[in-house]
Amino acid sequence: MAVPRGMFIALEGIDGSGTSTQTRLLAARLRAQGLRVLETCEPSRGPIGRMIRERLSTRSAPIEPAALALLFAADRLEHVAREIEPALADGVIVISDRYVLSSLVYQSLECDGPWVAEINRHARWPDLCVLVSLPFQAAVSRVAARQGEKERFDAPELQRRLAAGYQRALEAQRPGPIAAVDGSLSVEAVTDAIASLCADAGLTPR
Ligand code: TYD
């Protein structure tokens, strides 16, 4: 009997919007419904993803933006080929904390947008792309309250431009369908909203 294909869900948003928390909570919720779930992220946990995280730290020397864009695209192709596609083929639900829309929004700040799209041409659009939308001021306060090391994209002015970039993609519904949830709701309400989008996409009963 053919195994039904899984579903590929990507959560997107500016730093501090809650994509990591929501990835974890959505995965737990779907597992509780008896579904098999792979929780993953970009930059990935593979060698290229680890290299990217090292270079994103504000302690390391700045990296040339076009080189960084190529690393993100390379990491993504590896991630899709080695983890995401095999899991989907096995009927597993894949939830990725960030995916290709991150590159289109973040890397287009410093690189030519059509070129960023071109180098990501082989990264298929997810079945469900969810933008966790949050005013950038709220996201910046959340990030400021966090312990730990700062990353290169944490600066408030950058976050404002990134929020605008996500908003433009949402309004244009490009390069693929994008659904949005209000990230300023309670953590649980945001998970409810994302789970409801999954149900609308045919994943689970409401
Ligand atoms: P993030 O998942 O937010 O890291 P952390 O869990 O440590 O907060 O991702 C790290 C940074 O990388 C974040 O600022 C967004 C950025 N990024 C890009 O610029 N392009 C990309 O394609 C991806 C996936 C992430």
Coordinates of C-alpha atoms and ligand atoms in Angstrom, one line a residue:
M1 CA 0.0 0.0 0.0
A2 CA 1.3 3.5 -0.8
V3 CA 2.3 5.5 2.2
P4 CA 0.5 8.9 2.1
R5 CA 2.9 11.8 1.6
G6 CA 3.5 13.9 4.7
M7 CA 2.9 17.7 4.8
F8 CA 5.6 20.3 4.8
I9 CA 4.9 23.3 7.1
A10 CA 7.3 26.2 7.4
L11 CA 7.0 28.9 10.2
E12 CA 8.4 32.3 9.3
G13 CA 8.7 35.7 11.0
I14 CA 11.2 38.2 12.3
D15 CA 13.5 37.4 15.2
G16 CA 11.5 37.3 18.4
S17 CA 8.2 36.5 16.6
G18 CA 8.1 33.1 18.3
T19 CA 8.7 30.7 15.4
S20 CA 10.9 28.4 17.5
T21 CA 8.4 28.1 20.4
Q22 CA 5.6 27.6 17.9
T23 CA 7.5 24.9 16.0
R24 CA 7.9 23.0 19.3
L25 CA 4.3 23.4 20.5
L26 CA 2.8 22.6 17.1
A27 CA 4.9 19.5 16.9
A28 CA 3.8 18.4 20.4
R29 CA 0.2 19.0 19.5
L30 CA 0.3 17.1 16.3
R31 CA 2.1 14.2 17.9
A32 CA -0.6 14.1 20.6
Q33 CA -3.0 13.5 17.8
G34 CA -1.0 10.5 16.8
L35 CA 0.8 12.1 13.8
R36 CA 4.4 11.5 13.1
V37 CA 6.3 14.8 13.1
L38 CA 9.8 15.9 12.2
E39 CA 10.8 19.2 13.9
T40 CA 13.5 20.9 12.1
C41 CA 15.0 24.4 11.5
E42 CA 17.1 26.6 9.2
P43 CA 20.0 27.2 9.4
S44 CA 19.9 23.4 9.6
R45 CA 21.8 21.3 12.1
G46 CA 24.0 19.9 9.3
P47 CA 27.6 21.1 8.6
I48 CA 26.6 24.1 6.4
G49 CA 24.0 25.2 8.9
R50 CA 26.5 25.0 11.8
M51 CA 29.0 27.0 9.8
I52 CA 26.3 29.7 9.2
R53 CA 25.4 29.9 12.9
E54 CA 29.0 30.4 13.7
R55 CA 29.3 33.2 11.2
L56 CA 26.1 34.9 12.3
S57 CA 27.4 35.4 15.8
T58 CA 28.3 39.1 16.3
R59 CA 31.7 37.8 17.7
S60 CA 32.8 36.5 14.4
A61 CA 34.1 38.6 11.5
P62 CA 31.3 39.9 9.2
I63 CA 30.6 37.7 6.2
E64 CA 30.1 39.0 2.7
P65 CA 26.3 39.1 2.2
A66 CA 26.3 37.3 -1.2
A67 CA 28.5 34.6 0.3
L68 CA 26.0 34.2 3.2
A69 CA 23.1 34.1 0.8
L70 CA 24.8 31.2 -1.1
L71 CA 25.5 29.4 2.2
F72 CA 21.8 29.6 3.2
A73 CA 20.7 28.3 -0.2
A74 CA 23.3 25.5 -0.1
D75 CA 22.2 24.6 3.4
R76 CA 18.6 24.5 2.3
L77 CA 19.2 22.2 -0.7
E78 CA 21.1 19.8 1.7
H79 CA 18.3 20.0 4.2
V80 CA 15.6 19.3 1.7
A81 CA 17.4 16.4 0.1
R82 CA 18.7 14.7 3.3
E83 CA 16.0 15.4 5.8
I84 CA 12.8 17.0 4.5
E85 CA 12.0 15.0 1.4
P86 CA 12.8 11.5 2.9
A87 CA 10.6 12.3 5.8
L88 CA 7.7 13.5 3.6
A89 CA 8.1 10.4 1.4
D90 CA 7.7 8.4 4.6
G91 CA 4.4 10.1 5.4
V92 CA 5.9 12.3 8.2
I93 CA 4.7 15.9 8.9
V94 CA 7.7 18.2 8.6
I95 CA 7.7 21.5 10.6
S96 CA 10.6 23.8 9.8
D97 CA 11.4 26.8 12.0
R98 CA 12.2 29.1 9.0
Y99 CA 12.7 28.1 5.4
V100 CA 13.0 29.7 2.0
L101 CA 11.0 32.9 2.7
S102 CA 13.6 33.8 5.4
S103 CA 16.2 34.0 2.6
L104 CA 14.0 35.9 0.3
V105 CA 13.3 38.5 3.1
Y106 CA 16.6 38.6 5.0
Q107 CA 19.1 38.2 2.2
S108 CA 17.2 40.6 -0.1
L109 CA 18.0 43.4 2.4
E110 CA 21.6 43.3 1.3
C111 CA 21.6 41.4 -2.0
D112 CA 19.6 41.7 -5.3
G113 CA 16.2 40.2 -4.7
P114 CA 15.8 38.3 -8.0
W115 CA 19.2 36.8 -7.6
V116 CA 18.3 35.5 -4.1
A117 CA 15.2 34.0 -5.6
E118 CA 17.2 32.5 -8.4
I119 CA 19.7 30.7 -6.1
N120 CA 16.8 29.3 -4.2
R121 CA 14.9 28.2 -7.3
H122 CA 15.3 24.5 -6.5
A123 CA 13.9 24.8 -3.0
R124 CA 10.2 23.8 -3.4
W125 CA 7.6 26.0 -1.7
P126 CA 6.2 24.4 1.5
D127 CA 2.7 23.0 1.6
L128 CA 1.8 25.5 4.3
C129 CA 3.9 28.6 4.9
V130 CA 2.8 30.5 8.0
L131 CA 4.0 34.0 8.9
V132 CA 3.9 34.6 12.6
S133 CA 3.2 38.3 12.4
L134 CA 4.3 40.7 15.1
P135 CA 5.0 44.5 15.2
F136 CA 8.7 44.8 15.0
Q137 CA 8.8 46.9 18.3
A138 CA 7.3 44.0 20.2
A139 CA 9.7 41.5 18.6
V140 CA 12.7 43.8 19.4
S141 CA 11.7 44.0 23.1
R142 CA 11.3 40.2 23.3
V143 CA 14.8 39.7 21.8
A144 CA 16.3 42.4 24.1
A145 CA 14.9 40.5 27.1
R146 CA 16.5 37.2 26.0
Q147 CA 19.7 35.9 27.6
G148 CA 22.5 34.8 25.4
E149 CA 24.4 36.0 22.5
K150 CA 23.2 38.5 19.9
E151 CA 23.1 37.7 16.3
R152 CA 23.8 39.8 13.3
F153 CA 20.2 40.5 12.3
D154 CA 19.0 41.5 15.8
A155 CA 19.3 45.3 15.3
P156 CA 16.0 47.2 15.6
E157 CA 16.3 49.1 12.3
L158 CA 16.9 45.8 10.5
Q159 CA 13.9 44.2 12.2
R160 CA 11.7 47.0 11.0
R161 CA 12.8 46.5 7.4
L162 CA 12.5 42.7 7.8
A163 CA 8.9 43.0 9.1
A164 CA 8.1 45.2 6.1
G165 CA 9.6 42.6 3.8
Y166 CA 7.5 39.8 5.3
Q167 CA 4.4 42.0 5.1
R168 CA 5.1 42.7 1.4
A169 CA 5.4 39.0 0.7
L170 CA 2.2 38.3 2.5
E171 CA 0.2 41.0 0.6
A172 CA 1.6 39.9 -2.7
Q173 CA 1.2 36.1 -1.8
R174 CA 4.6 35.7 -3.5
P175 CA 6.5 33.6 -4.3
G176 CA 3.8 31.2 -3.0
P177 CA 0.7 31.1 -0.8
I178 CA 1.4 32.6 2.7
A179 CA -1.0 32.4 5.6
A180 CA -0.5 34.7 8.6
V181 CA -1.3 34.4 12.3
D182 CA -1.3 37.2 14.9
G183 CA 1.9 36.6 16.9
S184 CA 0.9 39.1 19.6
L185 CA -1.8 36.7 21.0
S186 CA -1.0 34.4 23.9
V187 CA 1.4 31.6 23.1
E188 CA -1.4 29.1 23.2
A189 CA -3.7 31.1 21.0
V190 CA -1.0 31.4 18.4
T191 CA -0.6 27.6 18.5
D192 CA -4.4 27.2 18.1
A193 CA -4.4 29.5 15.1
I194 CA -1.6 27.6 13.4
A195 CA -3.2 24.3 14.2
S196 CA -6.4 25.6 12.7
L197 CA -4.5 26.6 9.4
C198 CA -3.1 23.0 9.4
A199 CA -6.7 21.7 9.7
D200 CA -7.8 24.0 6.8
A201 CA -4.9 22.6 4.8
G202 CA -6.4 19.1 5.3
L203 CA -4.0 17.9 8.0
T204 CA -6.1 17.2 11.1
P205 CA -9.6 17.4 12.3
R206 CA -10.4 20.7 14.1
Ligands
TYD1 P1 17.0 31.8 14.0 O1 16.3 30.5 13.7 O2 16.2 33.0 14.3 O3 18.1 31.6 15.1 P2 18.0 31.4 16.7 O4 17.2 30.2 16.9 O5 19.4 31.3 17.1 O6 17.2 32.7 17.1 O7 17.9 32.1 12.7 C1 19.2 32.7 12.8 C2 19.2 34.0 11.9 O8 19.4 33.6 10.6 C3 17.9 34.8 12.0 O9 18.3 36.1 12.3 C4 17.4 34.8 10.6 C5 18.6 34.4 9.8 N1 18.3 33.7 8.5 C6 18.6 34.4 7.3 O10 19.1 35.5 7.2 N2 18.3 33.7 6.1 C7 17.8 32.4 6.1 O11 17.5 31.9 5.0 C8 17.5 31.8 7.3 C9 16.9 30.4 7.4 C10 17.7 32.5 8.5

